[in-house]
Structures are given as structure tokens and as C-alpha cells.
Amino acid sequence: MSVTFKPLHPNFVAEVSEIDLREVNDPQTLAELRAGMAKYGVLVFKNQHFSNQEQLDFAQRMDGELHAKTSSSVLAKNRFGNEALTDISNVGQDGSILGAEDRRRMNGISNRIWHTDASFEDPAGRYSMLYARNIPPVRADTQFADMRSAYQALDEDTKKTIADLHVHHSIVYSRHTMGFDFSEEESAKLKGAIHPLVRICADNPLPALYLASHASRVMEWAIPEGRLLLKDLIEHATQTQFTWSHQWSLNDLVIWDNRTTMHRARPFDDVKYKRELTRVTTLDLPQRQAA
Ligand code: OGA
Ligand code: MN
């Protein structure tokens, strides 16, 4: 099967031609989709019809091993009985809307700060695949930032300065900046991870800034200088010309590459309306361990 890509932004993001991903199994189509990911960083697929298991299966065919050490897994048991299927929703075990003060809501709402998935782990997240199962009657977009264009637009001095720096990513840190604190016991399961600030993926030679609100310090620098640099770079990378918002329809699947984009959820009245999506994220292993 041959797929085509319709660009949705001058620099990144494309919508993929009609395709039922449950049936995509052949190496050629999977290779075309991966090439699309390498080029565009974000792909939008309309009208998918995944059961939980079908979404998990497709993710493994597409990119191999799955990430299961999420921050929500330290707070409560997963509603679907599988930590690899992340519950991106504002509802509890019984399907009713979480109260304003619920810790699971306070943790989930932190998706509204710019981040990449699982950068606080090693291996971090590579592809994230988010599927819309129930969407509110109001807009509740997901916004993306193109970290390759953002890198390219930096001046040459800055590129030299940041070339060999490493960054510590911690979700305990980023949640703390949002007024949410994990207990000591929870924090012990979320130690964080160190990653290069500038990354080149094997599948695309353009360098990307690897940043997130989880970025807590530059390893080679004193803490305040490092924080200021990270703040400046996130501010730079999230200027309007580098961003694009996905307005969800029911049954959309959006796949993004966490190595070349950042993302955030946009606010909506989440104590009034339900919003239920499921996310599967693959591990950024050097070799794709196709299942
Ligand atoms: C995620 C995420 C944003 C959203 O699923 O990783 O950050 O809009 N989601 O729900
Ligand atoms: Mn996310």
C-alpha cells in the first residue's frame, strides 16, 4: 500500500492519506510511515478504529518496544490493566470526571506545560501515538513545536555554545514547578535521566533541540545559568512560527517523534467535560526491536 502525506505546516506535520492502521503489517508501508515520521515529526491519521489491544499492537509493529514507566503509574493503578497504554483522560477508575483537587488531575494537568514524553527516563520515549476515544464539545487541542526548525534558527554562536551540553530531565522537578509534589516514596521511582541537548537522529540528519519542562539543569554548568539557558531555549523554540495545534476529531490518531518535537495540551473546562485519549509510547532504543 502506498501512502501520501499532505503537509499541514510549512516546516513539519502532515496528514496521512486514508489508511486503516489495524491492517498495516507489511514492511514497505511501515517503512513509508517511518520515513514520513523522520521527515515531518508529526503525522495525523483520521478515522482509526482501535481497541486498546489493537493500538498496542500497531505501536509495536511501527516502532518496537513500549515505554511503561509513566509518572501516572506511581500514583494509581492503570485503568486498562496495562501500563504501556497511558490513560490521557480526566476520568477515574469508574469513568466519572476527576475532582479539581484530585492528585491524578493535578498530575495530568501538567501535560499543559511544554514537554517531550518520558525524557525523564533512559531510554526515553521515541514515538508517541495518541488516540482520541472521547472528545469534549469544546476545543482541547494538542500543540506541537518543531525542534529542528527551532535549532536551525539559532545564531551560530549559540549553536557553538550548546553543542556538547547535557541536560538532566526530571518529572519530579517539572511537577514541582507546577505546585505538584510527589511523595518521597513516589520520587524514588522517578530519578530522572541525562540526555544531550542537541540531537541528531539516525533517520534524519537535521539536528534538533531536545528540551522539555522536565529539563532541570545543564550538567556542565552551574544551576542558575543552566536554568536560564533552558528557559531561553524553550521560549525561542515555542514561538508561533515553530508551532502547530491539532484540533481533535473523534478517532484521530496522532503520532509524534519526541526526539524532534515538543508538545503540550491546551486548557479546556476539564471539570465539566470528559476528554479520553489513550497513548502508547515506544522506547528510544538504538535498534528498533520490532515485535
Ligand atoms: C501526551 C500529552 C497532550 C494532550 O499524551 O503525552 O501530552 O493534549 N497529551 O492530551
Ligand atoms: Mn505528553
Coordinates of C-alpha atoms and ligand atoms in Angstrom, one line a residue:
M1 CA 0.0 0.0 0.0
S2 CA 1.4 3.4 -0.9
V3 CA 0.7 6.3 1.5
T4 CA 0.8 10.0 0.7
F5 CA 1.5 13.0 3.1
K6 CA -0.3 16.3 3.0
P7 CA 1.8 18.9 4.8
L8 CA -0.2 21.0 7.4
H9 CA 2.6 23.5 8.3
P10 CA 5.5 24.9 6.2
N11 CA 8.1 23.1 8.3
F12 CA 6.6 20.0 9.9
V13 CA 3.3 18.0 10.4
A14 CA 1.5 16.1 7.7
E15 CA -1.9 14.4 7.4
V16 CA -1.6 10.8 6.0
S17 CA -3.9 9.6 3.3
E18 CA -6.8 7.2 4.2
I19 CA -5.4 4.1 5.8
D20 CA -6.6 1.5 8.4
L21 CA -3.6 1.1 10.7
R22 CA -5.1 -2.1 12.2
E23 CA -4.3 -3.7 8.9
V24 CA -0.9 -2.3 8.3
N25 CA 1.6 -5.1 8.7
D26 CA 3.8 -5.1 5.6
P27 CA 7.4 -3.9 5.8
Q28 CA 7.0 -1.5 2.9
T29 CA 4.1 0.5 4.3
L30 CA 5.7 0.6 7.8
A31 CA 8.9 1.9 6.2
E32 CA 6.9 4.6 4.3
L33 CA 5.3 5.7 7.6
R34 CA 8.6 5.8 9.4
A35 CA 10.1 7.9 6.6
G36 CA 7.1 10.2 7.0
M37 CA 7.9 10.5 10.7
A38 CA 11.5 11.2 10.0
K39 CA 10.5 14.0 7.6
Y40 CA 7.5 15.6 9.3
G41 CA 7.9 14.8 13.0
V42 CA 4.1 14.7 13.5
L43 CA 1.6 12.6 11.5
V44 CA -2.1 12.8 11.7
F45 CA -4.3 9.8 10.8
K46 CA -8.1 10.3 10.6
N47 CA -10.8 7.7 11.3
Q48 CA -9.0 5.0 13.1
H49 CA -10.8 2.3 15.0
F50 CA -8.5 0.8 17.6
S51 CA -9.4 -1.4 20.5
N52 CA -6.9 -1.0 23.3
Q53 CA -5.0 -4.1 22.2
E54 CA -5.1 -3.1 18.5
Q55 CA -3.5 0.3 19.4
L56 CA -0.7 -1.5 21.4
D57 CA -0.1 -4.0 18.6
F58 CA 0.2 -1.3 15.9
A59 CA 2.6 0.7 18.1
Q60 CA 4.9 -2.3 18.3
R61 CA 4.7 -3.1 14.6
M62 CA 5.5 0.6 13.9
D63 CA 8.4 1.1 16.3
G64 CA 9.2 -1.9 18.6
E65 CA 9.4 -1.9 22.4
L66 CA 7.0 0.1 24.5
H67 CA 7.6 2.5 27.4
A68 CA 5.7 1.6 30.6
K69 CA 7.3 3.7 33.4
T70 CA 4.9 6.6 33.3
S71 CA 4.5 9.2 36.0
S72 CA 0.8 8.3 36.5
S73 CA 1.9 4.7 37.2
V74 CA 3.3 5.8 40.5
L75 CA 0.1 7.5 41.5
A76 CA -2.6 4.9 40.7
K77 CA -3.1 1.6 39.0
N78 CA -3.7 1.9 35.3
R79 CA -7.4 1.8 34.3
F80 CA -6.7 -0.6 31.5
G81 CA -4.5 -3.0 33.4
N82 CA -1.5 -2.3 31.1
E83 CA 1.0 0.4 32.0
A84 CA 2.0 0.7 28.3
L85 CA -1.4 2.1 27.5
T86 CA -1.3 5.5 29.1
D87 CA -4.6 6.9 30.2
I88 CA -4.7 10.5 28.9
S89 CA -8.0 11.4 30.4
N90 CA -9.7 13.4 33.1
V91 CA -11.7 10.5 34.4
G92 CA -11.1 8.0 37.3
Q93 CA -11.4 4.2 37.5
D94 CA -15.2 4.4 37.4
G95 CA -15.3 6.6 34.4
S96 CA -16.5 9.8 36.2
I97 CA -14.7 13.2 35.9
L98 CA -11.9 13.7 38.4
G99 CA -12.5 16.4 41.0
A100 CA -10.5 19.7 40.8
E101 CA -8.2 18.7 43.7
D102 CA -7.7 15.1 42.7
R103 CA -3.9 14.3 42.6
R104 CA -4.4 12.4 39.3
R105 CA -5.9 15.5 37.8
M106 CA -3.1 17.7 39.2
N107 CA -0.6 15.4 37.6
G108 CA -2.4 15.1 34.3
I109 CA -2.9 18.9 34.0
S110 CA 0.9 19.3 33.9
N111 CA 0.7 18.0 30.3
R112 CA -0.2 21.6 29.7
I113 CA 3.5 22.6 30.0
W114 CA 5.8 22.1 27.1
H115 CA 7.4 18.7 27.2
T116 CA 8.6 15.5 25.5
D117 CA 7.3 12.2 26.7
A118 CA 9.5 10.1 29.0
S119 CA 12.6 12.3 28.7
F120 CA 12.9 11.7 32.4
E121 CA 13.7 8.1 31.6
D122 CA 16.5 6.3 29.9
P123 CA 15.7 5.1 27.3
A124 CA 13.4 8.0 26.8
G125 CA 10.3 8.0 24.5
R126 CA 10.7 7.9 20.7
Y127 CA 7.3 7.9 19.0
S128 CA 4.1 8.7 21.0
M129 CA 0.8 7.6 19.5
L130 CA -2.3 9.4 20.9
Y131 CA -5.7 8.2 20.0
A132 CA -9.0 10.1 20.6
R133 CA -11.7 7.9 22.2
N134 CA -13.9 10.6 23.6
I135 CA -13.5 14.3 23.0
P136 CA -15.3 17.3 24.6
P137 CA -17.7 19.6 22.7
V138 CA -15.1 22.4 23.1
R139 CA -11.6 22.7 21.7
A140 CA -8.9 20.9 23.7
D141 CA -6.0 21.0 21.3
T142 CA -2.6 19.5 21.5
Q143 CA 0.1 21.9 20.4
F144 CA 3.5 20.9 18.9
A145 CA 6.8 22.7 18.4
D146 CA 9.3 21.8 15.7
M147 CA 12.6 21.4 17.4
R148 CA 14.6 21.1 14.2
S149 CA 13.4 24.4 12.7
A150 CA 14.0 26.0 16.2
Y151 CA 17.6 24.7 16.2
Q152 CA 18.2 25.8 12.7
A153 CA 17.0 29.4 13.5
L154 CA 19.6 29.8 16.4
D155 CA 22.5 32.1 15.7
E156 CA 25.9 30.4 15.1
D157 CA 27.4 31.5 18.5
T158 CA 24.5 29.8 20.4
K159 CA 24.8 26.7 18.3
K160 CA 28.5 26.5 19.3
T161 CA 27.8 27.2 22.9
I162 CA 25.3 24.5 23.3
A163 CA 26.9 21.9 21.0
D164 CA 28.2 19.4 23.7
L165 CA 25.9 20.1 26.6
H166 CA 23.9 17.5 28.5
V167 CA 20.7 18.1 30.4
H168 CA 19.1 16.4 33.4
H169 CA 15.4 15.7 32.9
S170 CA 13.2 15.1 36.0
I171 CA 9.5 14.9 36.2
V172 CA 9.7 15.5 40.0
Y173 CA 11.3 18.9 39.1
S174 CA 8.8 19.9 36.4
R175 CA 5.7 18.9 38.5
H176 CA 7.2 20.8 41.4
T177 CA 7.3 24.0 39.3
M178 CA 3.5 23.4 38.8
G179 CA 2.9 23.1 42.5
F180 CA 2.5 19.4 42.5
D181 CA 4.9 17.3 44.6
F182 CA 5.4 13.6 44.6
S183 CA 6.0 11.9 47.9
E184 CA 9.4 10.7 48.8
E185 CA 8.4 7.1 48.0
E186 CA 7.0 8.2 44.6
S187 CA 10.0 10.3 43.8
A188 CA 12.3 7.4 44.5
K189 CA 10.7 5.7 41.4
L190 CA 11.3 8.8 39.3
K191 CA 15.0 9.5 39.4
G192 CA 15.3 11.3 36.1
A193 CA 17.8 10.9 33.2
I194 CA 20.5 12.8 31.4
H195 CA 20.4 13.4 27.6
P196 CA 22.3 15.6 25.1
L197 CA 20.8 19.0 24.5
V198 CA 21.3 18.8 20.7
R199 CA 20.4 15.5 19.0
I200 CA 20.8 14.1 15.5
C201 CA 18.6 11.1 14.8
A202 CA 19.9 8.2 12.8
D203 CA 17.0 8.5 10.4
N204 CA 17.3 12.3 9.7
P205 CA 20.5 14.3 9.6
L206 CA 19.0 17.6 10.8
P207 CA 19.9 18.4 14.4
A208 CA 17.1 19.1 16.9
L209 CA 16.9 20.8 20.3
Y210 CA 16.0 18.2 22.9
L211 CA 14.1 20.1 25.6
A212 CA 11.2 19.8 28.0
S213 CA 9.9 21.4 31.1
H214 CA 11.4 18.4 32.8
A215 CA 14.8 19.8 31.9
S216 CA 16.1 20.7 35.3
R217 CA 19.8 21.5 34.8
V218 CA 22.6 21.7 32.4
M219 CA 25.2 19.2 33.7
E220 CA 28.3 21.1 32.6
W221 CA 27.1 24.5 34.0
A222 CA 26.1 26.0 37.4
I223 CA 22.4 25.5 38.1
P224 CA 21.1 29.1 37.7
E225 CA 23.0 29.7 34.3
G226 CA 21.7 26.3 33.1
R227 CA 18.1 27.1 34.0
L228 CA 18.3 30.4 32.3
L229 CA 19.7 28.8 29.1
L230 CA 17.0 26.2 29.1
K231 CA 14.2 28.8 29.7
D232 CA 15.6 30.9 26.9
L233 CA 15.7 28.0 24.5
I234 CA 12.2 26.8 25.3
E235 CA 11.0 30.4 24.8
H236 CA 12.8 30.5 21.5
A237 CA 11.5 27.1 20.3
T238 CA 7.9 27.8 21.1
Q239 CA 7.5 31.0 19.1
T240 CA 4.4 30.9 16.8
Q241 CA 6.3 30.2 13.6
F242 CA 7.6 26.9 15.1
T243 CA 4.3 25.6 16.4
W244 CA 1.1 24.0 15.2
S245 CA -2.1 23.0 17.0
H246 CA -4.0 19.8 16.4
Q247 CA -7.7 20.2 16.8
W248 CA -9.0 16.8 17.7
S249 CA -11.8 14.9 16.0
L250 CA -13.1 11.6 17.4
N251 CA -11.0 8.6 16.3
D252 CA -7.9 10.7 15.3
L253 CA -4.5 9.1 15.9
V254 CA -1.6 11.5 16.1
I255 CA 1.9 10.2 16.1
W256 CA 4.8 12.5 17.1
D257 CA 8.6 12.0 17.3
N258 CA 9.7 13.0 20.8
R259 CA 13.2 13.5 19.6
T260 CA 12.3 16.2 17.1
T261 CA 9.2 17.9 18.6
M262 CA 7.9 19.1 22.0
H263 CA 4.2 19.2 22.8
R264 CA 1.6 20.4 25.3
A265 CA -2.1 20.1 26.0
R266 CA -4.1 23.3 25.7
P267 CA -6.6 24.2 28.5
F268 CA -10.3 23.5 28.5
D269 CA -13.0 23.1 31.1
D270 CA -11.9 19.7 32.3
V271 CA -14.0 19.6 35.5
K272 CA -17.1 19.9 33.2
Y273 CA -16.3 17.9 30.1
K274 CA -14.8 14.4 29.6
R275 CA -11.8 14.0 27.4
E276 CA -10.4 10.5 26.9
L277 CA -7.4 9.5 24.9
T278 CA -5.0 6.6 25.1
R279 CA -1.3 7.0 24.4
V280 CA 1.3 4.4 23.5
T281 CA 4.9 5.5 23.5
T282 CA 7.8 3.5 22.2
L283 CA 11.3 3.3 23.7
D284 CA 14.1 5.2 22.0
L285 CA 16.4 2.2 21.7
P286 CA 19.3 2.5 19.2
Q287 CA 18.0 -0.5 17.3
R288 CA 14.3 -0.9 16.5
Q289 CA 13.2 -4.1 18.3
A290 CA 10.2 -4.8 16.2
A291 CA 7.8 -7.2 17.9
Ligands
OGA1 C1 0.5 13.1 25.9 C2 0.2 14.5 26.1 C3 -1.4 16.2 25.4 C4 -2.9 16.3 25.3 O1 -0.4 12.3 25.6 O2 1.7 12.7 26.1 O3 1.0 15.3 26.5 O4 -3.4 17.2 24.6 N1 -1.0 14.9 25.7 O5 -3.6 15.4 25.9
MN2 MN 3.0 14.2 26.6

